[in-house]
GROMACS .gro file of C-alpha atoms in nm:
model
  287
    1UNK     CA    1   6.620   2.991   2.364
    2UNK     CA    2   6.265   3.098   2.468
    3UNK     CA    3   5.979   2.906   2.315
    4UNK     CA    4   5.768   3.081   2.052
    5UNK     CA    5   5.389   3.105   2.115
    6UNK     CA    6   5.328   2.829   1.858
    7UNK     CA    7   5.584   2.600   2.026
    8UNK     CA    8   5.416   2.659   2.363
    9UNK     CA    9   5.078   2.572   2.215
   10UNK     CA   10   5.218   2.256   2.056
   11UNK     CA   11   5.359   2.136   2.389
   12UNK     CA   12   5.033   2.205   2.572
   13UNK     CA   13   4.836   2.021   2.304
   14UNK     CA   14   5.063   1.715   2.328
   15UNK     CA   15   4.992   1.691   2.699
   16UNK     CA   16   4.622   1.763   2.661
   17UNK     CA   17   4.652   2.061   2.899
   18UNK     CA   18   4.412   2.352   2.851
   19UNK     CA   19   4.572   2.569   3.120
   20UNK     CA   20   4.896   2.766   3.099
   21UNK     CA   21   4.989   2.703   3.464
   22UNK     CA   22   4.981   2.395   3.684
   23UNK     CA   23   5.033   2.313   4.052
   24UNK     CA   24   5.308   2.050   4.061
   25UNK     CA   25   5.354   1.824   4.361
   26UNK     CA   26   5.574   1.529   4.461
   27UNK     CA   27   5.379   1.245   4.624
   28UNK     CA   28   5.554   0.942   4.774
   29UNK     CA   29   5.336   0.640   4.847
   30UNK     CA   30   5.405   0.309   5.020
   31UNK     CA   31   5.194  -0.001   4.959
   32UNK     CA   32   5.080  -0.143   5.296
   33UNK     CA   33   5.167  -0.507   5.383
   34UNK     CA   34   4.929  -0.759   5.221
   35UNK     CA   35   4.792  -0.489   4.985
   36UNK     CA   36   4.825  -0.568   4.615
   37UNK     CA   37   4.741  -0.226   4.469
   38UNK     CA   38   4.803   0.143   4.540
   39UNK     CA   39   4.445   0.215   4.436
   40UNK     CA   40   4.490   0.454   4.141
   41UNK     CA   41   4.279   0.441   3.826
   42UNK     CA   42   4.420   0.621   3.523
   43UNK     CA   43   4.305   0.699   3.171
   44UNK     CA   44   4.492   0.794   2.857
   45UNK     CA   45   4.417   0.937   2.516
   46UNK     CA   46   4.523   0.813   2.173
   47UNK     CA   47   4.618   1.167   2.072
   48UNK     CA   48   4.771   1.301   2.396
   49UNK     CA   49   5.080   1.208   2.596
   50UNK     CA   50   5.092   1.101   2.960
   51UNK     CA   51   4.819   0.987   3.201
   52UNK     CA   52   4.535   1.142   3.399
   53UNK     CA   53   4.395   1.012   3.730
   54UNK     CA   54   4.038   0.897   3.665
   55UNK     CA   55   3.958   0.753   4.007
   56UNK     CA   56   4.094   0.646   4.346
   57UNK     CA   57   3.991   0.326   4.526
   58UNK     CA   58   3.823   0.408   4.862
   59UNK     CA   59   4.031   0.315   5.169
   60UNK     CA   60   4.338   0.239   4.954
   61UNK     CA   61   4.686   0.369   5.038
   62UNK     CA   62   4.633   0.655   4.791
   63UNK     CA   63   4.290   0.742   4.929
   64UNK     CA   64   4.413   0.744   5.288
   65UNK     CA   65   4.713   0.959   5.190
   66UNK     CA   66   4.468   1.216   5.053
   67UNK     CA   67   4.694   1.419   4.824
   68UNK     CA   68   4.631   1.271   4.481
   69UNK     CA   69   4.303   1.384   4.323
   70UNK     CA   70   4.087   1.281   4.032
   71UNK     CA   71   4.187   1.493   3.733
   72UNK     CA   72   4.556   1.516   3.830
   73UNK     CA   73   4.805   1.453   3.549
   74UNK     CA   74   5.086   1.208   3.630
   75UNK     CA   75   5.413   1.350   3.497
   76UNK     CA   76   5.660   1.104   3.645
   77UNK     CA   77   5.655   0.771   3.823
   78UNK     CA   78   5.981   0.711   4.010
   79UNK     CA   79   6.250   0.836   3.766
   80UNK     CA   80   6.046   0.776   3.451
   81UNK     CA   81   5.906   1.077   3.264
   82UNK     CA   82   5.576   0.942   3.134
   83UNK     CA   83   5.459   1.286   3.021
   84UNK     CA   84   5.693   1.241   2.724
   85UNK     CA   85   5.533   0.907   2.625
   86UNK     CA   86   5.226   0.840   2.408
   87UNK     CA   87   4.919   0.751   2.616
   88UNK     CA   88   4.920   0.371   2.585
   89UNK     CA   89   5.296   0.343   2.639
   90UNK     CA   90   5.274   0.577   2.940
   91UNK     CA   91   5.005   0.352   3.087
   92UNK     CA   92   5.216   0.038   3.037
   93UNK     CA   93   5.519   0.195   3.207
   94UNK     CA   94   5.306   0.329   3.493
   95UNK     CA   95   5.129  -0.005   3.546
   96UNK     CA   96   5.459  -0.195   3.560
   97UNK     CA   97   5.601   0.039   3.824
   98UNK     CA   98   5.286   0.021   4.034
   99UNK     CA   99   5.270  -0.359   4.016
  100UNK     CA  100   5.637  -0.432   4.085
  101UNK     CA  101   5.726  -0.168   4.345
  102UNK     CA  102   5.618  -0.131   4.708
  103UNK     CA  103   5.716   0.237   4.711
  104UNK     CA  104   5.656   0.490   4.434
  105UNK     CA  105   5.743   0.855   4.387
  106UNK     CA  106   5.491   1.042   4.172
  107UNK     CA  107   5.524   1.389   4.024
  108UNK     CA  108   5.173   1.513   3.952
  109UNK     CA  109   5.037   1.831   3.793
  110UNK     CA  110   4.699   1.987   3.869
  111UNK     CA  111   4.566   2.247   3.626
  112UNK     CA  112   4.397   2.571   3.725
  113UNK     CA  113   4.265   2.862   3.526
  114UNK     CA  114   4.436   3.194   3.594
  115UNK     CA  115   4.238   3.518   3.577
  116UNK     CA  116   4.505   3.760   3.696
  117UNK     CA  117   4.263   4.040   3.776
  118UNK     CA  118   4.058   3.826   4.013
  119UNK     CA  119   4.279   3.540   4.135
  120UNK     CA  120   4.483   3.559   4.455
  121UNK     CA  121   4.700   3.328   4.663
  122UNK     CA  122   4.594   3.365   5.026
  123UNK     CA  123   4.665   3.193   5.360
  124UNK     CA  124   4.390   2.939   5.429
  125UNK     CA  125   4.333   3.059   5.783
  126UNK     CA  126   4.175   3.387   5.667
  127UNK     CA  127   3.893   3.224   5.470
  128UNK     CA  128   3.647   3.210   5.760
  129UNK     CA  129   3.730   3.560   5.884
  130UNK     CA  130   3.497   3.816   5.721
  131UNK     CA  131   3.722   4.115   5.779
  132UNK     CA  132   4.045   3.945   5.674
  133UNK     CA  133   3.880   3.792   5.367
  134UNK     CA  134   3.740   4.130   5.267
  135UNK     CA  135   4.091   4.278   5.283
  136UNK     CA  136   4.198   4.030   5.016
  137UNK     CA  137   3.890   4.077   4.800
  138UNK     CA  138   3.856   4.456   4.796
  139UNK     CA  139   4.068   4.651   4.545
  140UNK     CA  140   4.332   4.874   4.697
  141UNK     CA  141   4.419   4.646   4.986
  142UNK     CA  142   4.728   4.432   4.997
  143UNK     CA  143   4.676   4.140   4.758
  144UNK     CA  144   4.903   3.852   4.668
  145UNK     CA  145   4.831   3.792   4.299
  146UNK     CA  146   4.955   3.506   4.086
  147UNK     CA  147   5.150   3.728   3.846
  148UNK     CA  148   5.352   3.889   4.128
  149UNK     CA  149   5.372   3.632   4.405
  150UNK     CA  150   5.634   3.360   4.422
  151UNK     CA  151   5.784   3.422   4.073
  152UNK     CA  152   6.000   3.110   4.094
  153UNK     CA  153   5.697   2.891   4.153
  154UNK     CA  154   5.737   2.824   4.524
  155UNK     CA  155   5.425   2.857   4.735
  156UNK     CA  156   5.514   3.020   5.063
  157UNK     CA  157   5.437   2.862   5.399
  158UNK     CA  158   5.183   3.053   5.602
  159UNK     CA  159   5.340   3.113   5.942
  160UNK     CA  160   5.032   3.275   6.091
  161UNK     CA  161   4.872   3.095   6.383
  162UNK     CA  162   4.629   2.836   6.250
  163UNK     CA  163   4.291   2.820   6.419
  164UNK     CA  164   4.063   2.656   6.169
  165UNK     CA  165   3.847   2.457   6.410
  166UNK     CA  166   3.605   2.250   6.204
  167UNK     CA  167   3.740   2.400   5.883
  168UNK     CA  168   3.769   2.199   5.562
  169UNK     CA  169   4.105   2.361   5.491
  170UNK     CA  170   4.416   2.161   5.579
  171UNK     CA  171   4.675   2.339   5.361
  172UNK     CA  172   4.866   2.659   5.437
  173UNK     CA  173   4.761   2.841   5.119
  174UNK     CA  174   4.471   2.846   4.875
  175UNK     CA  175   4.396   3.002   4.537
  176UNK     CA  176   4.108   3.245   4.589
  177UNK     CA  177   3.892   3.347   4.294
  178UNK     CA  178   3.576   3.551   4.238
  179UNK     CA  179   3.343   3.408   3.973
  180UNK     CA  180   3.034   3.594   3.852
  181UNK     CA  181   2.774   3.403   3.650
  182UNK     CA  182   2.436   3.510   3.506
  183UNK     CA  183   2.150   3.290   3.390
  184UNK     CA  184   1.983   3.396   3.064
  185UNK     CA  185   1.648   3.292   3.216
  186UNK     CA  186   1.550   3.236   3.579
  187UNK     CA  187   1.446   2.871   3.545
  188UNK     CA  188   1.781   2.774   3.390
  189UNK     CA  189   2.027   2.585   3.614
  190UNK     CA  190   2.385   2.687   3.685
  191UNK     CA  191   2.481   2.320   3.660
  192UNK     CA  192   2.684   2.223   3.965
  193UNK     CA  193   2.641   2.008   4.275
  194UNK     CA  194   2.800   2.052   4.616
  195UNK     CA  195   2.888   1.823   4.906
  196UNK     CA  196   2.876   1.905   5.276
  197UNK     CA  197   2.987   1.725   5.592
  198UNK     CA  198   2.804   1.728   5.924
  199UNK     CA  199   3.099   1.850   6.128
  200UNK     CA  200   3.277   2.071   5.872
  201UNK     CA  201   3.198   2.423   5.759
  202UNK     CA  202   3.138   2.528   5.400
  203UNK     CA  203   3.070   2.339   5.078
  204UNK     CA  204   3.280   2.153   4.823
  205UNK     CA  205   3.204   2.126   4.451
  206UNK     CA  206   3.149   1.755   4.373
  207UNK     CA  207   2.996   1.771   4.023
  208UNK     CA  208   2.981   2.003   3.723
  209UNK     CA  209   2.717   1.917   3.464
  210UNK     CA  210   2.843   1.895   3.102
  211UNK     CA  211   2.709   2.179   2.888
  212UNK     CA  212   2.601   2.389   3.189
  213UNK     CA  213   2.684   2.755   3.259
  214UNK     CA  214   2.955   2.658   3.507
  215UNK     CA  215   3.102   2.408   3.261
  216UNK     CA  216   3.116   2.657   2.973
  217UNK     CA  217   3.264   2.929   3.196
  218UNK     CA  218   3.547   2.690   3.288
  219UNK     CA  219   3.679   2.854   3.603
  220UNK     CA  220   3.512   2.649   3.876
  221UNK     CA  221   3.649   2.296   3.919
  222UNK     CA  222   3.553   1.980   4.105
  223UNK     CA  223   3.719   1.996   4.446
  224UNK     CA  224   3.686   2.376   4.481
  225UNK     CA  225   3.545   2.506   4.809
  226UNK     CA  226   3.269   2.767   4.791
  227UNK     CA  227   3.349   3.034   5.050
  228UNK     CA  228   3.086   3.293   4.966
  229UNK     CA  229   2.777   3.319   4.752
  230UNK     CA  230   2.623   3.664   4.697
  231UNK     CA  231   2.777   3.797   5.018
  232UNK     CA  232   2.683   3.501   5.241
  233UNK     CA  233   2.995   3.361   5.412
  234UNK     CA  234   2.946   2.984   5.381
  235UNK     CA  235   3.285   2.917   5.541
  236UNK     CA  236   3.133   3.020   5.876
  237UNK     CA  237   2.836   2.782   5.845
  238UNK     CA  238   2.835   2.413   5.930
  239UNK     CA  239   2.759   2.195   5.627
  240UNK     CA  240   2.379   2.160   5.621
  241UNK     CA  241   2.316   2.528   5.698
  242UNK     CA  242   2.563   2.629   5.425
  243UNK     CA  243   2.386   2.400   5.177
  244UNK     CA  244   2.046   2.552   5.258
  245UNK     CA  245   2.173   2.906   5.198
  246UNK     CA  246   2.347   2.796   4.877
  247UNK     CA  247   2.032   2.624   4.743
  248UNK     CA  248   1.817   2.927   4.821
  249UNK     CA  249   2.046   3.169   4.638
  250UNK     CA  250   2.089   2.939   4.338
  251UNK     CA  251   1.711   2.892   4.298
  252UNK     CA  252   1.609   3.255   4.339
  253UNK     CA  253   1.891   3.453   4.175
  254UNK     CA  254   1.959   3.529   3.811
  255UNK     CA  255   2.309   3.652   3.887
  256UNK     CA  256   2.541   3.486   4.137
  257UNK     CA  257   2.883   3.590   4.263
  258UNK     CA  258   3.086   3.298   4.395
  259UNK     CA  259   3.407   3.326   4.594
  260UNK     CA  260   3.585   2.991   4.561
  261UNK     CA  261   3.905   2.859   4.716
  262UNK     CA  262   4.126   2.585   4.576
  263UNK     CA  263   4.377   2.440   4.826
  264UNK     CA  264   4.741   2.449   4.721
  265UNK     CA  265   4.915   2.135   4.849
  266UNK     CA  266   5.181   2.213   5.109
  267UNK     CA  267   5.508   2.186   4.922
  268UNK     CA  268   5.332   2.235   4.588
  269UNK     CA  269   5.477   2.460   4.320
  270UNK     CA  270   5.310   2.666   4.051
  271UNK     CA  271   5.479   2.609   3.717
  272UNK     CA  272   5.408   2.684   3.349
  273UNK     CA  273   5.254   2.382   3.177
  274UNK     CA  274   5.488   2.397   2.879
  275UNK     CA  275   5.794   2.295   3.087
  276UNK     CA  276   5.653   1.957   3.184
  277UNK     CA  277   5.800   1.778   2.881
  278UNK     CA  278   6.143   1.927   2.945
  279UNK     CA  279   6.341   1.707   3.186
  280UNK     CA  280   6.591   1.976   3.285
  281UNK     CA  281   6.325   2.244   3.343
  282UNK     CA  282   6.120   2.008   3.560
  283UNK     CA  283   6.428   1.932   3.771
  284UNK     CA  284   6.484   2.306   3.832
  285UNK     CA  285   6.132   2.347   3.970
  286UNK     CA  286   6.148   2.034   4.183
  287UNK     CA  287   6.474   2.121   4.357
   0.00000   0.00000   0.00000
């Protein structure tokens, strides 16, 4: 029987999720010889169930694998559904598995905010192409929106020829979103910091200041890639040049339009958050 709106809210609150949809991914990790840890820091809440990744040890097996991210929610470890356990108990079960096993299978969920009118799933290899990107952004052209694409949760593989060069994008698909923000006064800060790499194009969001405009808006997340800012295509600029353009726009503009991309892990699935406590529903999505 379908869940009522109040039942959905109750399930989301138990998990501490503030998003109705999540990207769910299976990650299998192997502990290298002579290593004693997988390198995952987690945190839990006294009032919420399950665990959240709070940090990853540099150069650990998890860091080198690259798929698990800070802020991910751990739903399962091996066959154990820790999303159904109170925080402290979930941590104890997780810690035991990580300490006693050399191989672990994690099911993790990554939240994202859905604004159906402005959020699209696009192939990553179009993000540096001005014309192709414009086709996805302009109304009236063929768009793949979250409410119509992949209704069963499967993210499709992009079969187009990949030619990303020094691109930061390593996944077949990304969630593309337009975010418009306005400062009440010019000397106010938007409240975010970005990271760039010498040999990669574009910028990545590495910090969002608590209480800032970006924080209160809630759509931009740590790990997002900024593709455009006020019409400037940062995905075509190598790191330092992209940062200089970004800084100039942020300092001199009252209103900023960001186009941000969030990579969807290859093999990841988009699922409703309220199924993550239901063992049978989770199995259906993971098949």
